[in-house]
Structures are given as C-alpha cells and as structure tokens.
C-alpha cells in the first residue's frame, strides 16, 4: 500500500519549499551542486527530477540530459563532454543519466569495448575525487526497481500516448538483459561507491515514496541554511500620461479555443 495522495502532496510541497531555500543558499554561497540520477529504465528518475526542478529558478538549476555522443565526441576523452555541463558558482545541475552510461548501457549493449569499460571504472573514482576536491558538492542516486514493476511500467507506456515517447527499442531490450544490467550495476558500485563520492540507493517500486525519500535525503546531506532575502515592496503605479493601446483589430490574435469548451 503506497502513500495516500494527500499525504504525499503535502510532504512534497514542504520538501519543495526547502529546495527553494537550498537554491538560495547555493546562489548566496557560490556553491556548486551536482546531483546524478541513475538507474534502470522506468525506475522513476525522470519523475523525481521533474519534482526537484519544478519550482526552482532555471537560471540556477538546470537539467543535463545529454543525447548520444556525436562522431567528434566519440574521439574525445570520455568525460570531456560532461565537464562542460558542470556548474559554475551558484549553480545546480541535475544529471538525468550521466557519465555512468559507460558502466551501464554502453557496456551491456556493446557500445564500448571491454578495454574502454575497464578504463572508465579506473578513471571514474579519480574524476569524481577531483570534482569533490575542488569543492563540487556531488550526490549520486541509484533508483532501484524490481523486474515486475519495470515490466508493468513499460506496459503502461505502450498504452499511454503521453508517455509513449519514453519507450524506445533500447528500453525494451533491457527487459531481456535484466541480469546483464544487474551484473554491470554491481561491478559499477564496487569500483565507484567511494568514501568521498558514495552511491545512495533509492527503492523506487513506489514512485511517491521514492521521490520523497530522495529529496529528503538530498536536503539532509547538505549544510544549507536560510538566506535573508531583500524586502520587496510594489511601487505605486504612476499616473497616466495619455497612452492609448492600438486597436486589437490591428493584431494577429490567437483564436479563443477556450471559449468553445464548457464552463463551470
């Protein structure tokens, strides 16, 4: 039995209010926060990212969801294209999948060589250590979903026109490679779950609980504090100087589609 919707929504609102405080602290302190979201397809990463970013200032917090690498990017140092998306002072970056593609889909699907995979597992802890040593606040979350729940979520996506775009042939292939992905995840954790950059596992069969648990943990892991905001007062509107708006007939108006619908 999952959380009641009203309980979930009340707590989500409270946590999102705290995320606003976190945002203002990051901006005021010039902090750099990176949050990595990883996990199996349909594990609930996207929905959680949406709730984290929902009320944040997009000039402060942005989502990095990189497409497959270009031919040029394939010839670069593997981490190079991710580096340009890292935050500057006062910024938050939410990675919707990250450099860990090499430990997961690229490795399982054969998009990288075994040598490239081994090199990644050696270099990744060093790369992340450099980020943390330089002052980046790095948090990594693995969303864990059971095979039965994943399959059910895939099935619902095939029937929902609003979610059909989330389902790709690569996603369907993951159903037949469940154990291969499991082994890849286990090996990834052995090499990259380090003292200065640990993984945090989010049980995500229940999406509502997963979202609340992840956000609450993120907030609890950071030393943010309330930031005094400047007092804002609306100025009085000045008296009219005689301006008259041009006739609406001179403009290309959007048709009133809403008027064709039923009203309360």
XYZ file of C-alpha atoms in Angstrom:
264
model
C 0.000 0.000 0.000
C 1.545 3.286 -1.108
C 1.332 6.717 0.432
C -2.016 8.455 0.311
C -2.059 11.147 -2.348
C -2.882 13.940 0.111
C -0.045 12.928 2.442
C 2.352 12.714 -0.489
C 1.375 16.098 -1.893
C 1.636 17.850 1.480
C 5.108 16.458 2.151
C 6.246 17.096 -1.433
C 5.234 20.750 -1.102
C 7.138 21.030 2.169
C 10.252 19.498 0.622
C 9.990 21.663 -2.490
C 9.838 24.714 -0.230
C 13.076 23.507 1.364
C 14.571 23.077 -2.122
C 13.911 26.771 -2.724
C 15.875 27.533 0.442
C 18.645 25.257 -0.805
C 18.672 27.079 -4.127
C 19.032 30.475 -2.449
C 21.833 29.120 -0.248
C 23.673 27.725 -3.286
C 23.374 31.073 -5.008
C 24.406 33.126 -1.985
C 27.344 30.881 -1.066
C 28.538 30.384 -4.622
C 28.272 26.637 -4.124
C 28.361 24.143 -6.989
C 25.948 21.246 -6.655
C 25.819 18.210 -8.956
C 23.124 15.560 -8.499
C 23.446 12.381 -10.556
C 20.299 10.342 -11.222
C 20.926 6.796 -12.435
C 19.013 3.531 -12.500
C 17.197 1.146 -14.773
C 14.771 2.321 -17.430
C 11.373 3.203 -15.898
C 12.876 3.355 -12.405
C 11.373 6.787 -11.757
C 14.377 9.053 -12.332
C 12.596 11.435 -14.692
C 9.596 11.939 -12.445
C 11.809 12.671 -9.463
C 13.944 15.144 -11.419
C 10.762 16.886 -12.514
C 9.623 17.292 -8.891
C 13.054 18.521 -7.790
C 13.264 21.159 -10.527
C 9.568 22.087 -10.637
C 9.768 25.316 -8.618
C 13.474 26.110 -8.938
C 14.866 29.009 -10.930
C 16.029 27.589 -14.300
C 18.836 30.149 -14.285
C 20.184 28.500 -11.139
C 19.147 24.863 -11.518
C 19.244 23.098 -14.863
C 18.783 19.549 -16.104
C 21.526 17.934 -18.160
C 20.137 15.108 -20.294
C 22.716 14.514 -22.988
C 21.897 12.771 -26.280
C 24.105 10.063 -27.709
C 27.613 11.351 -28.474
C 28.464 12.775 -31.865
C 31.226 11.323 -34.037
C 33.554 14.051 -32.770
C 32.653 13.431 -29.133
C 33.431 9.745 -29.548
C 37.057 10.695 -30.211
C 37.338 12.844 -27.050
C 38.351 11.835 -23.561
C 35.206 10.105 -22.320
C 34.433 12.575 -19.507
C 35.078 15.635 -21.685
C 31.539 16.271 -22.905
C 30.184 16.013 -19.364
C 32.679 18.511 -17.968
C 31.188 21.388 -19.974
C 27.842 20.816 -18.247
C 29.237 21.065 -14.717
C 28.012 24.024 -12.645
C 29.741 27.323 -12.066
C 29.472 29.103 -8.715
C 25.877 29.449 -7.551
C 24.507 26.749 -9.853
C 22.828 23.331 -9.543
C 23.000 20.684 -12.265
C 20.742 17.635 -12.242
C 22.166 14.894 -14.477
C 19.393 12.788 -15.999
C 21.838 9.961 -16.631
C 25.481 10.898 -16.663
C 28.980 9.625 -17.336
C 27.736 6.345 -15.839
C 26.259 5.469 -19.235
C 29.588 3.772 -19.883
C 29.149 1.500 -16.866
C 25.587 0.600 -17.864
C 24.014 0.750 -21.290
C 27.257 1.209 -23.232
C 28.850 -1.777 -21.533
C 25.813 -4.077 -21.672
C 24.835 -3.205 -25.248
C 28.374 -3.342 -26.593
C 28.641 0.360 -27.445
C 32.078 0.478 -25.846
C 34.911 -2.025 -25.818
C 35.823 -4.061 -22.728
C 39.031 -2.039 -22.524
C 37.086 1.239 -22.547
C 34.815 -0.096 -19.823
C 37.757 -1.109 -17.635
C 39.387 2.282 -18.184
C 36.173 4.014 -17.126
C 35.992 2.031 -13.900
C 39.573 3.068 -13.094
C 39.222 6.715 -14.065
C 35.743 7.466 -12.696
C 36.690 7.491 -8.982
C 39.674 9.724 -9.826
C 37.471 12.078 -11.864
C 34.912 12.346 -9.081
C 37.619 12.794 -6.462
C 38.916 15.754 -8.454
C 35.427 17.292 -8.524
C 34.918 16.864 -4.788
C 38.452 18.047 -4.008
C 37.747 21.210 -5.995
C 34.681 21.905 -3.866
C 31.868 20.492 -6.012
C 29.028 19.047 -3.939
C 28.406 15.702 -5.661
C 25.444 13.465 -4.838
C 24.759 10.194 -6.697
C 21.422 8.357 -6.557
C 20.676 4.921 -7.967
C 16.950 4.243 -8.450
C 16.277 0.552 -7.889
C 13.162 -1.030 -9.399
C 12.074 -4.660 -9.454
C 11.727 -6.548 -12.717
C 7.972 -6.967 -12.289
C 7.358 -3.265 -11.651
C 9.602 -2.239 -14.539
C 7.704 -4.517 -16.922
C 4.365 -3.150 -15.731
C 5.543 0.445 -16.235
C 6.715 -0.423 -19.750
C 3.327 -1.968 -20.476
C 1.507 1.176 -19.327
C 3.727 3.324 -21.510
C 2.770 1.346 -24.600
C -0.861 2.251 -23.917
C -0.428 5.902 -22.874
C 0.029 8.399 -25.749
C 1.514 10.928 -23.313
C 4.231 8.504 -22.228
C 4.797 6.504 -25.415
C 7.801 8.677 -26.291
C 9.558 7.427 -23.139
C 9.673 3.892 -24.545
C 12.404 3.072 -27.062
C 13.644 -0.179 -28.598
C 16.641 0.159 -26.257
C 14.287 0.187 -23.270
C 12.547 -2.973 -24.454
C 15.920 -4.642 -24.957
C 16.675 -4.040 -21.273
C 13.873 -6.459 -20.370
C 15.756 -9.330 -21.977
C 19.077 -8.273 -20.411
C 17.958 -7.863 -16.801
C 20.730 -9.979 -15.329
C 23.400 -8.389 -17.539
C 22.362 -4.948 -16.283
C 22.341 -6.264 -12.720
C 25.918 -7.538 -13.033
C 27.002 -4.264 -14.630
C 25.434 -2.276 -11.797
C 27.082 -4.460 -9.157
C 30.502 -4.040 -10.786
C 29.953 -0.286 -11.091
C 29.170 0.024 -7.393
C 32.256 -1.972 -6.400
C 34.508 0.487 -8.230
C 32.705 3.818 -7.781
C 30.999 3.687 -4.371
C 33.801 5.587 -2.643
C 34.199 7.389 0.663
C 34.212 10.863 -0.872
C 31.634 10.062 -3.567
C 29.236 7.371 -2.295
C 26.177 5.990 -4.046
C 22.773 6.262 -2.382
C 20.189 3.655 -3.422
C 16.555 4.735 -3.725
C 13.997 1.921 -3.635
C 11.573 3.056 -6.313
C 8.820 0.462 -6.767
C 6.627 3.069 -5.038
C 7.222 6.273 -7.000
C 5.750 8.624 -4.423
C 7.879 7.260 -1.609
C 10.958 7.244 -3.830
C 10.566 10.920 -4.686
C 10.082 11.992 -1.093
C 12.919 9.791 0.168
C 15.384 11.055 -2.416
C 14.596 14.750 -1.929
C 14.606 14.445 1.861
C 17.989 12.714 1.759
C 19.480 15.303 -0.582
C 18.381 18.112 1.722
C 19.659 16.325 4.815
C 23.073 15.786 3.209
C 23.770 19.459 2.525
C 24.705 22.209 5.004
C 22.256 24.742 3.601
C 20.662 27.437 5.742
C 18.040 30.144 5.376
C 19.244 33.117 3.380
C 17.826 36.538 4.183
C 16.080 37.793 1.067
C 15.659 41.503 0.318
C 12.316 43.003 1.262
C 10.162 43.695 -1.779
C 7.523 46.417 -1.968
C 5.424 47.103 -5.030
C 5.927 50.706 -6.152
C 2.843 52.853 -6.755
C 1.666 52.931 -10.344
C 2.396 56.397 -11.830
C -0.459 58.480 -13.228
C -1.378 58.052 -16.881
C 0.428 60.159 -19.476
C -2.283 59.638 -22.077
C -1.078 56.390 -23.672
C -3.779 54.541 -25.630
C -3.406 50.976 -26.771
C -3.751 50.403 -30.545
C -6.862 48.624 -31.768
C -6.771 44.858 -31.270
C -8.008 44.534 -34.850
C -4.514 45.516 -35.998
C -3.007 42.452 -34.276
C -2.973 38.742 -35.117
C -4.928 37.356 -32.189
C -4.790 33.735 -31.061
C -8.244 32.174 -31.588
C -10.236 31.736 -28.390
C -10.210 27.952 -28.258
C -11.133 28.019 -24.568
C -14.467 29.691 -25.428
C -15.531 26.565 -27.293
C -15.269 24.460 -24.149
C -17.743 24.017 -21.353
C -17.505 26.426 -18.437
C -18.110 25.943 -14.716
